[in-house]
Coordinates of C-alpha atoms in Angstrom, one line a residue:
X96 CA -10.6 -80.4 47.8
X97 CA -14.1 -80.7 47.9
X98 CA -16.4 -77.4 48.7
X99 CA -19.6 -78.1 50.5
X100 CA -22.7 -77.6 48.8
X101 CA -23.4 -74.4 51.4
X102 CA -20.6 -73.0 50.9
X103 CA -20.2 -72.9 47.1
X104 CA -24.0 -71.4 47.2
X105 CA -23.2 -68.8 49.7
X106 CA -20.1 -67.7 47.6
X107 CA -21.9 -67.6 44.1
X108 CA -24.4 -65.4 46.0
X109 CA -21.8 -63.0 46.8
X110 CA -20.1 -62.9 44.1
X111 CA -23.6 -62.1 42.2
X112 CA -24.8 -59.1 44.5
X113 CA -21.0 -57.7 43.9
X114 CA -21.4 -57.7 40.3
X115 CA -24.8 -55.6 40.6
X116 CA -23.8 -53.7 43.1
X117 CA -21.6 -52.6 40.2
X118 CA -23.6 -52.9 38.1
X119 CA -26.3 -50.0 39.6
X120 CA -23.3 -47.4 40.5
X121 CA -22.0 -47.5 36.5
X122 CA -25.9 -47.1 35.7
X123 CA -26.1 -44.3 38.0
X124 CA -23.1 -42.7 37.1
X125 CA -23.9 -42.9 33.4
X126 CA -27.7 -41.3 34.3
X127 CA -26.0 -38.3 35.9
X128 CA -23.7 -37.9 32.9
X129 CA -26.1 -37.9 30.7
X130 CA -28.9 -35.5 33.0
X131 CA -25.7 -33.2 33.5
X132 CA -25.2 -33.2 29.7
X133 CA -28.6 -32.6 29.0
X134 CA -28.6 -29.9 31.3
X135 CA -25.7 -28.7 30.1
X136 CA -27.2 -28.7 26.3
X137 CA -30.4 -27.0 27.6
X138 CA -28.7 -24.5 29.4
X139 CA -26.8 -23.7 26.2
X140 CA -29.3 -23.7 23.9
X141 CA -31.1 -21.3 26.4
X142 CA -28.3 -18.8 26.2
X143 CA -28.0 -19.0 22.7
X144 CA -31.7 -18.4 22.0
X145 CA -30.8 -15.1 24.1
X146 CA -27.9 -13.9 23.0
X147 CA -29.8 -14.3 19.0
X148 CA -33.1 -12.6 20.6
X149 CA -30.7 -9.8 22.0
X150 CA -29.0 -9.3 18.7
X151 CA -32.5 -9.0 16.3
X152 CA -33.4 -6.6 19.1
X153 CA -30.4 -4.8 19.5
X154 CA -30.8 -4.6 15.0
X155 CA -34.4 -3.1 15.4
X156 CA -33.7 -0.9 18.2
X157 CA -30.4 0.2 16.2
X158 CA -32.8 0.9 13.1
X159 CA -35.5 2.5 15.4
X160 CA -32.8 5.4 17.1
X161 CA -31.0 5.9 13.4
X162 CA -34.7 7.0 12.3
X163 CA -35.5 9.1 15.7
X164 CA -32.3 10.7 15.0
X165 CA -33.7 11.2 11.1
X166 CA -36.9 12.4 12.4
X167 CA -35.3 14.8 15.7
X168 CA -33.0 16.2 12.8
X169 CA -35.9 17.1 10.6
X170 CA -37.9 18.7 13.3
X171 CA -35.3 20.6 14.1
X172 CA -34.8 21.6 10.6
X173 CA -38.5 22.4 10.4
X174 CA -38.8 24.1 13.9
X175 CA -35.8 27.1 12.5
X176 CA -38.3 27.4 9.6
X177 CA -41.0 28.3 11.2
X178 CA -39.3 30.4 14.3
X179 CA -38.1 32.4 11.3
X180 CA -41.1 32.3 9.7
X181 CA -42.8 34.3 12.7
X182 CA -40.1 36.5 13.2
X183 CA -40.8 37.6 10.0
X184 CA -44.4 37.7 10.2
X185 CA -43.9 39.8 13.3
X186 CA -41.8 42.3 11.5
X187 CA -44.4 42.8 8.4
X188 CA -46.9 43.0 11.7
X189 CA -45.3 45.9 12.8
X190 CA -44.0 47.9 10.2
X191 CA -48.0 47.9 8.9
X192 CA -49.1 48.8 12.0
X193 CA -46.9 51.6 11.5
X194 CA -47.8 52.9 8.7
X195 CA -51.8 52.3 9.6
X196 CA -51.4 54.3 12.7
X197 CA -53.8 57.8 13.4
X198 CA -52.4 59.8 15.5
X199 CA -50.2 62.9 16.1
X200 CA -47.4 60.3 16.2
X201 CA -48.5 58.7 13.0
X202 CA -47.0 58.9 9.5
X203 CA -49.4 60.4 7.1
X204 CA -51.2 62.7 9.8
X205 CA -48.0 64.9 9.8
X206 CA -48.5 68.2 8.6
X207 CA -45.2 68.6 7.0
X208 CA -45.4 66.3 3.1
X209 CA -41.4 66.4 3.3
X210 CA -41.2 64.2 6.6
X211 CA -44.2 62.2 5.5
X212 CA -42.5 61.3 2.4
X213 CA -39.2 60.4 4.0
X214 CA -41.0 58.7 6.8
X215 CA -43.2 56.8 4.5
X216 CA -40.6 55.8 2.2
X217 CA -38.4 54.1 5.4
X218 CA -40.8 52.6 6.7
X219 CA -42.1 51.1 3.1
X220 CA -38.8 49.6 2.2
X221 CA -38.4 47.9 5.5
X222 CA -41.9 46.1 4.7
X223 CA -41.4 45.2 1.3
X224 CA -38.1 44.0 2.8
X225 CA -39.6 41.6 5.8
X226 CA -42.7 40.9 3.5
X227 CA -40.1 38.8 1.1
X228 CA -38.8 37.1 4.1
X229 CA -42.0 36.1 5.5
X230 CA -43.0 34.7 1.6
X231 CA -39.6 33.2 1.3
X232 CA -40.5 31.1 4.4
X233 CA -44.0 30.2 3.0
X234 CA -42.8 29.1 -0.5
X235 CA -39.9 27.1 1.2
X236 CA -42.0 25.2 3.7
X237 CA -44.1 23.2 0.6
X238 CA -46.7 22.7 3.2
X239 CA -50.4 22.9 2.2
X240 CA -51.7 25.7 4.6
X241 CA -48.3 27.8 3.9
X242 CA -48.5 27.6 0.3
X243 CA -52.6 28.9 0.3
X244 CA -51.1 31.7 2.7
X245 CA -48.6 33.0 0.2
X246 CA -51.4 32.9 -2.5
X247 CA -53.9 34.4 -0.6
X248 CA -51.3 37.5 -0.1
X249 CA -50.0 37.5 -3.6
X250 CA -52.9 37.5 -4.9
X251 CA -53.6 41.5 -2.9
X252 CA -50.6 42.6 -4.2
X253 CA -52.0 41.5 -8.1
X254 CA -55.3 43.1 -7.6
X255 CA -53.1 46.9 -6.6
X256 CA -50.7 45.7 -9.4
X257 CA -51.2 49.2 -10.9
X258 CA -51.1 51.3 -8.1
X259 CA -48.3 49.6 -7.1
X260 CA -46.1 50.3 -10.1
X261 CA -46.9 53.8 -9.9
X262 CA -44.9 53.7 -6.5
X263 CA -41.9 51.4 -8.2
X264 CA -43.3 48.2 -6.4
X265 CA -43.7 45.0 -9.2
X266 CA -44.0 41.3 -8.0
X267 CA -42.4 38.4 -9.1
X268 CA -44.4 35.0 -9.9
X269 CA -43.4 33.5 -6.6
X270 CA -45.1 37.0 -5.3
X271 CA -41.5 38.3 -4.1
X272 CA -41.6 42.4 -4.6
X273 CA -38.8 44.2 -6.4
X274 CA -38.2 47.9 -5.0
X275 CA -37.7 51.0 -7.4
X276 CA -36.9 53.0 -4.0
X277 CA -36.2 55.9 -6.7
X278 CA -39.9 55.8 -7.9
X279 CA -40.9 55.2 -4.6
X280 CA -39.7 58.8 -3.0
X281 CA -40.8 60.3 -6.6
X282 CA -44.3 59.4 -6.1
X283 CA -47.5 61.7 -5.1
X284 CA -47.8 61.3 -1.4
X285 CA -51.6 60.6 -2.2
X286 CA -50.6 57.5 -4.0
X287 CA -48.4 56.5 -1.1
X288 CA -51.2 56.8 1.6
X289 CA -54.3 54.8 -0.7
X290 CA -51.9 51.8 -0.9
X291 CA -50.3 51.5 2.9
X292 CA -52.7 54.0 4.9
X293 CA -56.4 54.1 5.4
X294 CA -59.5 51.6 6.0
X295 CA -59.3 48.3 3.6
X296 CA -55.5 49.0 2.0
X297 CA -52.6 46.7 1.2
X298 CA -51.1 46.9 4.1
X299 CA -54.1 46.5 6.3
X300 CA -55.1 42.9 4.1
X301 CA -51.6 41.8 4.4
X302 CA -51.4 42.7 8.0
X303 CA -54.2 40.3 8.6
X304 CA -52.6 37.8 6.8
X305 CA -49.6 38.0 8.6
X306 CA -50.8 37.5 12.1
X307 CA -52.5 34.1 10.8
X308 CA -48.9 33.0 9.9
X309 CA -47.7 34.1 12.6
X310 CA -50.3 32.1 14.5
X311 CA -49.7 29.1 12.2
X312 CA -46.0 29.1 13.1
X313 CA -46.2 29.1 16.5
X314 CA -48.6 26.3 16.4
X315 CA -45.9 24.7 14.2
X316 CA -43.2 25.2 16.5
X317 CA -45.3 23.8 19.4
X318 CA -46.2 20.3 17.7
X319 CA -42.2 20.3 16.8
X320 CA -41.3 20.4 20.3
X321 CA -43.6 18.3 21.5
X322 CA -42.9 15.5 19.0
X323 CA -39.3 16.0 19.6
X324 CA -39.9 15.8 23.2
X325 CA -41.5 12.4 22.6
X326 CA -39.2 10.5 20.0
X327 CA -36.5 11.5 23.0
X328 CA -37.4 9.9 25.4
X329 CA -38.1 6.9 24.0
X330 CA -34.6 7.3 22.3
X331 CA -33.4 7.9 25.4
X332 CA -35.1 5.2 27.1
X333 CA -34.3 2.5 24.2
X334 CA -31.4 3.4 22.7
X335 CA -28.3 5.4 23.5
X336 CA -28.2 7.0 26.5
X337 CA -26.8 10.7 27.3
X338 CA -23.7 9.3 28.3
X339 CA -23.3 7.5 24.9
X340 CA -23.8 4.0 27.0
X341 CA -26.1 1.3 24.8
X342 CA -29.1 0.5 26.6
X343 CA -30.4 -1.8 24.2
X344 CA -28.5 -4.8 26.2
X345 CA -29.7 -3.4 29.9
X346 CA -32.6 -6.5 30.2
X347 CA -30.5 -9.1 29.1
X348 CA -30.0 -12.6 31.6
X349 CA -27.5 -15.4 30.6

């Protein structure tokens, strides 16, 4: 049968708008695949860059606490030195002191030469003893100022070498003092007193010495704590925190 002319036409015209109707959906389908994929990729590749930037700074933060716990451990270390280092001090403070003092109460202004000898004596051996401490500290610290300290001080106990040996007191060369405490209670009073008693002696110079130690370890101490004070909290704040949890992941976004 024979189709009109209109007809045919208005049917081919259908057809054709069908066919790009289908046409535009599979295009738009296909450009949401792909935006969604390329989305998708981006969105990846975002997470990725982050979880890699995390890592290098979870590494440097990891190799920044290992040497705040490196550096907290020396000052530590350093801080006993020196709070030992003034206790010391202190000690060689006082037992000069003691056997400087004027006075009815002190030493060598005692009437009776028996309890001035035994009291000098005492108090002697309990210097020389606190006197190595302190110059034990100072030749173990290796520091600059610590080591011109224990020279400065040696260097008195050279210059009285002699009178010194006359009361069984000889120094090493690292300026530690060996005792002959039998020599010591054998020796003239009179001997006793020029060396520990009386304006410009041993024991007055080393006295001197001893409180600018003393001063110098407290100043020590105090820069310790304070630079302790500062490597923790930033340990504390970047790193691990007192509860052991790792901190080094707390800004991280996926």
């Amino acid at each position: 049968m024979k189709i009109p002319n209109r007809i045919y036409t208005t049917i081919i015209n259908a057809r054709m708008i069908r066919v790009a109707k289908q046409k535009a959906v599979s295009c738009k389908r296909n450009l949401t695949k792909s935006v969604s994929s390329k989305n998708r990729n981006s969105s990846v590749s975002r997470i990725g860059k982050q979880l890699e930037s995390n890592r290098l700074l979870t590494n440097i933060l990891g190799q920044e606490n290992t040497t705040n716990k490196e550096k907290l451990a020396e000052n530590r270390a350093q801080k006993l030195l020196y709070s030992r280092m003034r206790s010391a001090a202190s000690w060689v403070i006082a037992n000069a002191e003691k056997l400087l003092e004027t006075g009815e109460t002190a030493i060598f202004d005692n009437s009776d030469k028996e309890q001035v000898k035994e009291a000098s004596v005492a108090e002697i051996k309990n210097f020389v003893n606190n006197y190595n401490i302190m110059m034990g500290r100072l030749n173990s610290s290796g520091e600059t100022v610590d080591t011109a300290y224990a020279k400065k001080i040696q260097g008195y106990f050279t210059e009285n070498s002699k009178m010194l040996e006359k009361l069984g007191i000889t120094a090493s060369d690292n300026g530690i003092l060996q005792l002959d405490e039998k020599k010591l209670k054998d020796a003239d009073i009179s001997d006793i007193e020029n060396v520990f008693h009386g304006e410009n002696c041993l024991a007055g110079k080393v006295r001197k010495q001893a409180e600018l130690v003393k001063e110098r370890a407290e100043k020590k101490i105090a820069d310790l704590e304070k630079s302790s004070y500062a490597i923790s909290l930033n340990y504390t704040r970047y790193g691990k925190s007192e509860n052991g949890y790792d901190r080094s992941n707390y800004n991280f976004r996926a």
